[in-house]
PDB file of C-alpha atoms in Angstrom:
ATOM      1  CA  UNK A   1       0.000   0.000   0.000  1.00  0.00           C
ATOM      2  CA  UNK A   2       2.925   2.377   0.517  1.00  0.00           C
ATOM      3  CA  UNK A   3       3.399   2.447  -3.257  1.00  0.00           C
ATOM      4  CA  UNK A   4      -0.185   2.936  -4.403  1.00  0.00           C
ATOM      5  CA  UNK A   5      -2.021   4.112  -1.291  1.00  0.00           C
ATOM      6  CA  UNK A   6      -2.564   7.673  -2.488  1.00  0.00           C
ATOM      7  CA  UNK A   7      -5.357   8.596  -4.874  1.00  0.00           C
ATOM      8  CA  UNK A   8      -3.126  10.620  -7.197  1.00  0.00           C
ATOM      9  CA  UNK A   9      -0.735   7.676  -7.524  1.00  0.00           C
ATOM     10  CA  UNK A  10      -3.470   5.423  -8.862  1.00  0.00           C
ATOM     11  CA  UNK A  11      -4.659   8.087 -11.278  1.00  0.00           C
ATOM     12  CA  UNK A  12      -1.124   8.741 -12.569  1.00  0.00           C
ATOM     13  CA  UNK A  13      -0.505   5.015 -13.018  1.00  0.00           C
ATOM     14  CA  UNK A  14      -3.826   4.634 -14.813  1.00  0.00           C
ATOM     15  CA  UNK A  15      -2.815   7.408 -17.211  1.00  0.00           C
ATOM     16  CA  UNK A  16       0.590   5.752 -17.703  1.00  0.00           C
ATOM     17  CA  UNK A  17      -1.187   2.517 -18.667  1.00  0.00           C
ATOM     18  CA  UNK A  18      -3.155   4.562 -21.210  1.00  0.00           C
ATOM     19  CA  UNK A  19       0.132   5.721 -22.766  1.00  0.00           C
ATOM     20  CA  UNK A  20       0.717   9.085 -21.110  1.00  0.00           C
ATOM     21  CA  UNK A  21       4.410   9.720 -20.425  1.00  0.00           C
ATOM     22  CA  UNK A  22       4.925  13.471 -20.203  1.00  0.00           C
ATOM     23  CA  UNK A  23       4.435  15.827 -17.299  1.00  0.00           C
ATOM     24  CA  UNK A  24       2.114  18.145 -19.231  1.00  0.00           C
ATOM     25  CA  UNK A  25      -0.031  15.189 -20.367  1.00  0.00           C
ATOM     26  CA  UNK A  26      -0.523  14.008 -16.786  1.00  0.00           C
ATOM     27  CA  UNK A  27      -1.172  17.523 -15.551  1.00  0.00           C
ATOM     28  CA  UNK A  28      -3.675  18.357 -18.278  1.00  0.00           C
ATOM     29  CA  UNK A  29      -5.564  15.077 -17.992  1.00  0.00           C
ATOM     30  CA  UNK A  30      -5.669  14.951 -14.189  1.00  0.00           C
ATOM     31  CA  UNK A  31      -5.992  18.687 -13.540  1.00  0.00           C
ATOM     32  CA  UNK A  32      -3.445  18.308 -10.731  1.00  0.00           C
ATOM     33  CA  UNK A  33      -1.204  21.056  -9.333  1.00  0.00           C
ATOM     34  CA  UNK A  34       2.378  21.073 -10.603  1.00  0.00           C
ATOM     35  CA  UNK A  35       3.760  20.697  -7.091  1.00  0.00           C
ATOM     36  CA  UNK A  36       1.563  17.672  -6.302  1.00  0.00           C
ATOM     37  CA  UNK A  37       2.351  16.050  -9.647  1.00  0.00           C
ATOM     38  CA  UNK A  38       6.082  16.675  -9.191  1.00  0.00           C
ATOM     39  CA  UNK A  39       5.961  15.101  -5.733  1.00  0.00           C
ATOM     40  CA  UNK A  40       3.974  12.050  -6.870  1.00  0.00           C
ATOM     41  CA  UNK A  41       6.173  11.478  -9.947  1.00  0.00           C
ATOM     42  CA  UNK A  42       9.336  11.680  -7.821  1.00  0.00           C
ATOM     43  CA  UNK A  43       7.876   9.128  -5.437  1.00  0.00           C
ATOM     44  CA  UNK A  44       6.827   6.802  -8.261  1.00  0.00           C
ATOM     45  CA  UNK A  45      10.349   6.995  -9.704  1.00  0.00           C
ATOM     46  CA  UNK A  46      11.947   6.438  -6.274  1.00  0.00           C
ATOM     47  CA  UNK A  47       9.653   3.429  -5.713  1.00  0.00           C
ATOM     48  CA  UNK A  48      10.726   1.954  -9.049  1.00  0.00           C
ATOM     49  CA  UNK A  49       7.277   2.140 -10.640  1.00  0.00           C
ATOM     50  CA  UNK A  50       8.208   4.757 -13.249  1.00  0.00           C
ATOM     51  CA  UNK A  51      11.489   5.542 -14.950  1.00  0.00           C
ATOM     52  CA  UNK A  52      12.393   9.169 -15.684  1.00  0.00           C
ATOM     53  CA  UNK A  53      14.267   9.594 -18.939  1.00  0.00           C
ATOM     54  CA  UNK A  54      15.060  12.532 -21.205  1.00  0.00           C
ATOM     55  CA  UNK A  55      13.167  12.832 -24.473  1.00  0.00           C
ATOM     56  CA  UNK A  56      14.487  16.292 -25.458  1.00  0.00           C
ATOM     57  CA  UNK A  57      17.939  17.894 -25.057  1.00  0.00           C
ATOM     58  CA  UNK A  58      17.427  21.660 -25.311  1.00  0.00           C
ATOM     59  CA  UNK A  59      15.846  22.387 -22.981  1.00  0.00           C
ATOM     60  CA  UNK A  60      16.087  19.013 -21.242  1.00  0.00           C
ATOM     61  CA  UNK A  61      12.652  17.504 -20.822  1.00  0.00           C
ATOM     62  CA  UNK A  62      11.773  14.180 -19.299  1.00  0.00           C
ATOM     63  CA  UNK A  63       9.167  11.533 -19.791  1.00  0.00           C
ATOM     64  CA  UNK A  64       7.931   9.001 -17.255  1.00  0.00           C
ATOM     65  CA  UNK A  65       7.732   5.416 -18.458  1.00  0.00           C
ATOM     66  CA  UNK A  66       6.364   2.433 -16.590  1.00  0.00           C
ATOM     67  CA  UNK A  67       8.990   0.003 -15.345  1.00  0.00           C
ATOM     68  CA  UNK A  68       8.415  -3.738 -15.180  1.00  0.00           C
ATOM     69  CA  UNK A  69       7.488  -3.257 -11.536  1.00  0.00           C
ATOM     70  CA  UNK A  70       5.032  -0.526 -12.514  1.00  0.00           C
ATOM     71  CA  UNK A  71       3.526  -2.645 -15.298  1.00  0.00           C
ATOM     72  CA  UNK A  72       2.974  -5.439 -12.788  1.00  0.00           C
ATOM     73  CA  UNK A  73       0.409  -3.175 -11.064  1.00  0.00           C
ATOM     74  CA  UNK A  74      -1.914  -3.302 -14.073  1.00  0.00           C
ATOM     75  CA  UNK A  75      -4.025  -6.144 -12.650  1.00  0.00           C
ATOM     76  CA  UNK A  76      -4.552  -4.061  -9.494  1.00  0.00           C
ATOM     77  CA  UNK A  77      -5.793  -1.092 -11.538  1.00  0.00           C
ATOM     78  CA  UNK A  78      -8.004  -3.394 -13.626  1.00  0.00           C
ATOM     79  CA  UNK A  79      -9.443  -5.007 -10.488  1.00  0.00           C
ATOM     80  CA  UNK A  80     -10.207  -1.621  -8.918  1.00  0.00           C
ATOM     81  CA  UNK A  81     -11.905  -0.419 -12.097  1.00  0.00           C
ATOM     82  CA  UNK A  82     -13.920  -3.651 -12.332  1.00  0.00           C
ATOM     83  CA  UNK A  83     -14.962  -3.303  -8.694  1.00  0.00           C
ATOM     84  CA  UNK A  84     -16.118   0.268  -9.337  1.00  0.00           C
ATOM     85  CA  UNK A  85     -18.041  -0.722 -12.454  1.00  0.00           C
ATOM     86  CA  UNK A  86     -19.696  -3.596 -10.605  1.00  0.00           C
ATOM     87  CA  UNK A  87     -21.507  -1.004  -8.490  1.00  0.00           C
ATOM     88  CA  UNK A  88     -22.634   1.146 -11.412  1.00  0.00           C
ATOM     89  CA  UNK A  89     -25.355   0.708 -13.984  1.00  0.00           C
ATOM     90  CA  UNK A  90     -23.856   0.132 -17.457  1.00  0.00           C
ATOM     91  CA  UNK A  91     -24.895   3.617 -18.603  1.00  0.00           C
ATOM     92  CA  UNK A  92     -23.083   5.191 -15.610  1.00  0.00           C
ATOM     93  CA  UNK A  93     -19.663   3.694 -16.364  1.00  0.00           C
ATOM     94  CA  UNK A  94     -17.104   6.209 -17.589  1.00  0.00           C
ATOM     95  CA  UNK A  95     -14.732   3.495 -18.827  1.00  0.00           C
ATOM     96  CA  UNK A  96     -14.883  -0.230 -19.424  1.00  0.00           C
ATOM     97  CA  UNK A  97     -12.289  -2.894 -20.161  1.00  0.00           C
ATOM     98  CA  UNK A  98     -12.555  -4.300 -23.672  1.00  0.00           C
ATOM     99  CA  UNK A  99     -10.787  -6.912 -25.746  1.00  0.00           C
ATOM    100  CA  UNK A 100      -8.383  -4.926 -27.965  1.00  0.00           C
ATOM    101  CA  UNK A 101      -9.038  -7.149 -30.992  1.00  0.00           C
ATOM    102  CA  UNK A 102     -12.817  -7.475 -30.867  1.00  0.00           C
ATOM    103  CA  UNK A 103     -13.854  -4.385 -28.904  1.00  0.00           C
ATOM    104  CA  UNK A 104     -16.084  -6.619 -26.786  1.00  0.00           C
ATOM    105  CA  UNK A 105     -16.406  -5.653 -23.130  1.00  0.00           C
ATOM    106  CA  UNK A 106     -14.736  -8.139 -20.801  1.00  0.00           C
ATOM    107  CA  UNK A 107     -15.414  -8.938 -17.169  1.00  0.00           C
ATOM    108  CA  UNK A 108     -12.164  -9.300 -15.249  1.00  0.00           C
ATOM    109  CA  UNK A 109     -11.945 -11.851 -12.443  1.00  0.00           C
ATOM    110  CA  UNK A 110      -9.184 -12.752 -10.039  1.00  0.00           C
ATOM    111  CA  UNK A 111      -8.172 -16.403 -10.141  1.00  0.00           C
ATOM    112  CA  UNK A 112      -5.513 -18.590  -8.609  1.00  0.00           C
ATOM    113  CA  UNK A 113      -2.941 -19.125 -11.382  1.00  0.00           C
ATOM    114  CA  UNK A 114      -2.254 -22.675 -10.254  1.00  0.00           C
ATOM    115  CA  UNK A 115      -5.825 -23.980 -10.005  1.00  0.00           C
ATOM    116  CA  UNK A 116      -7.861 -21.449 -11.996  1.00  0.00           C
ATOM    117  CA  UNK A 117     -10.283 -21.125  -9.066  1.00  0.00           C
ATOM    118  CA  UNK A 118     -11.912 -17.740  -8.483  1.00  0.00           C
ATOM    119  CA  UNK A 119     -10.519 -15.821  -5.521  1.00  0.00           C
ATOM    120  CA  UNK A 120     -13.951 -14.327  -4.775  1.00  0.00           C
ATOM    121  CA  UNK A 121     -14.635 -17.040  -2.186  1.00  0.00           C
ATOM    122  CA  UNK A 122     -13.492 -15.451   1.080  1.00  0.00           C
ATOM    123  CA  UNK A 123     -13.799 -18.743   2.931  1.00  0.00           C
ATOM    124  CA  UNK A 124     -11.776 -20.819   0.489  1.00  0.00           C
ATOM    125  CA  UNK A 125      -8.930 -18.289   0.263  1.00  0.00           C
ATOM    126  CA  UNK A 126      -7.703 -16.473   3.354  1.00  0.00           C
ATOM    127  CA  UNK A 127      -4.642 -14.492   4.333  1.00  0.00           C
ATOM    128  CA  UNK A 128      -1.959 -16.070   6.497  1.00  0.00           C
ATOM    129  CA  UNK A 129       1.277 -14.792   8.004  1.00  0.00           C
ATOM    130  CA  UNK A 130       4.124 -14.827   5.493  1.00  0.00           C
ATOM    131  CA  UNK A 131       7.817 -15.499   6.044  1.00  0.00           C
ATOM    132  CA  UNK A 132       8.590 -11.845   6.878  1.00  0.00           C
ATOM    133  CA  UNK A 133       5.584 -11.360   9.186  1.00  0.00           C
ATOM    134  CA  UNK A 134       6.158  -9.622  12.502  1.00  0.00           C
ATOM    135  CA  UNK A 135       5.273 -11.416  15.721  1.00  0.00           C
ATOM    136  CA  UNK A 136       2.123  -9.267  15.938  1.00  0.00           C
ATOM    137  CA  UNK A 137       1.131 -10.326  12.423  1.00  0.00           C
ATOM    138  CA  UNK A 138       1.817 -13.989  13.254  1.00  0.00           C
ATOM    139  CA  UNK A 139      -0.342 -13.697  16.390  1.00  0.00           C
ATOM    140  CA  UNK A 140      -3.130 -12.063  14.453  1.00  0.00           C
ATOM    141  CA  UNK A 141      -3.278 -14.837  11.879  1.00  0.00           C
ATOM    142  CA  UNK A 142      -2.813 -17.570  14.457  1.00  0.00           C
ATOM    143  CA  UNK A 143      -5.875 -16.222  16.300  1.00  0.00           C
ATOM    144  CA  UNK A 144      -7.861 -15.858  13.082  1.00  0.00           C
ATOM    145  CA  UNK A 145      -6.751 -19.278  11.891  1.00  0.00           C
ATOM    146  CA  UNK A 146      -8.147 -21.054  14.924  1.00  0.00           C
ATOM    147  CA  UNK A 147     -11.652 -19.905  13.949  1.00  0.00           C
ATOM    148  CA  UNK A 148     -11.359 -20.641  10.250  1.00  0.00           C
ATOM    149  CA  UNK A 149     -12.547 -23.764   8.511  1.00  0.00           C
ATOM    150  CA  UNK A 150      -9.686 -26.246   8.717  1.00  0.00           C
ATOM    151  CA  UNK A 151      -7.581 -23.821  10.786  1.00  0.00           C
ATOM    152  CA  UNK A 152      -6.024 -22.171   7.724  1.00  0.00           C
ATOM    153  CA  UNK A 153      -3.276 -19.771   8.657  1.00  0.00           C
ATOM    154  CA  UNK A 154      -2.565 -21.240  12.079  1.00  0.00           C
ATOM    155  CA  UNK A 155       0.929 -22.534  12.570  1.00  0.00           C
TER     156      UNK A 155
END
C-alpha cells in the first residue's frame, strides 16, 4: 500500500497505462497542481514504478515510463476499475475494459494461477502470516486461523 495508497498515484498510473508519459499530459488530464504532480512522480520513480528519462535535449525535458514493476500493477488497476463498475449501472460507467481485438467488453476476475479457481470465495482463500511477518502479524493470523474452517493460517 505504501506504493499505491494515495489517490493521485493510482490516477497517474492509470494514465501511464493509457500511454501518457509526459508531465504536461498528466497535468492536463488529471488537472493536478504542478507541485503535487512533481511530488507524486518523484515518489513513483523512487519506488521503481516509473522511470524518468530525457526525451528532449534543449531544454532538457523528461518523460515518465512504466517500469516492469510498474507494469505489474496493471491487474490491481483493472481489479479496482472492475470493482467500481460492478456497483454502477452500465450507462453510468465512464470506462470499461474491452478486448483490444474485438472491442467486446470483458469482465475481469481474479483467479488462482495454479488452479484457476476464483478468488472471490473469502472462505476458500484467506490471508496467512508470510515469512517476513512480525510477531504481531503472526499472532493475528494464528488467532484468526483457529476460527477458520480447517484452521487455515494457524501454525
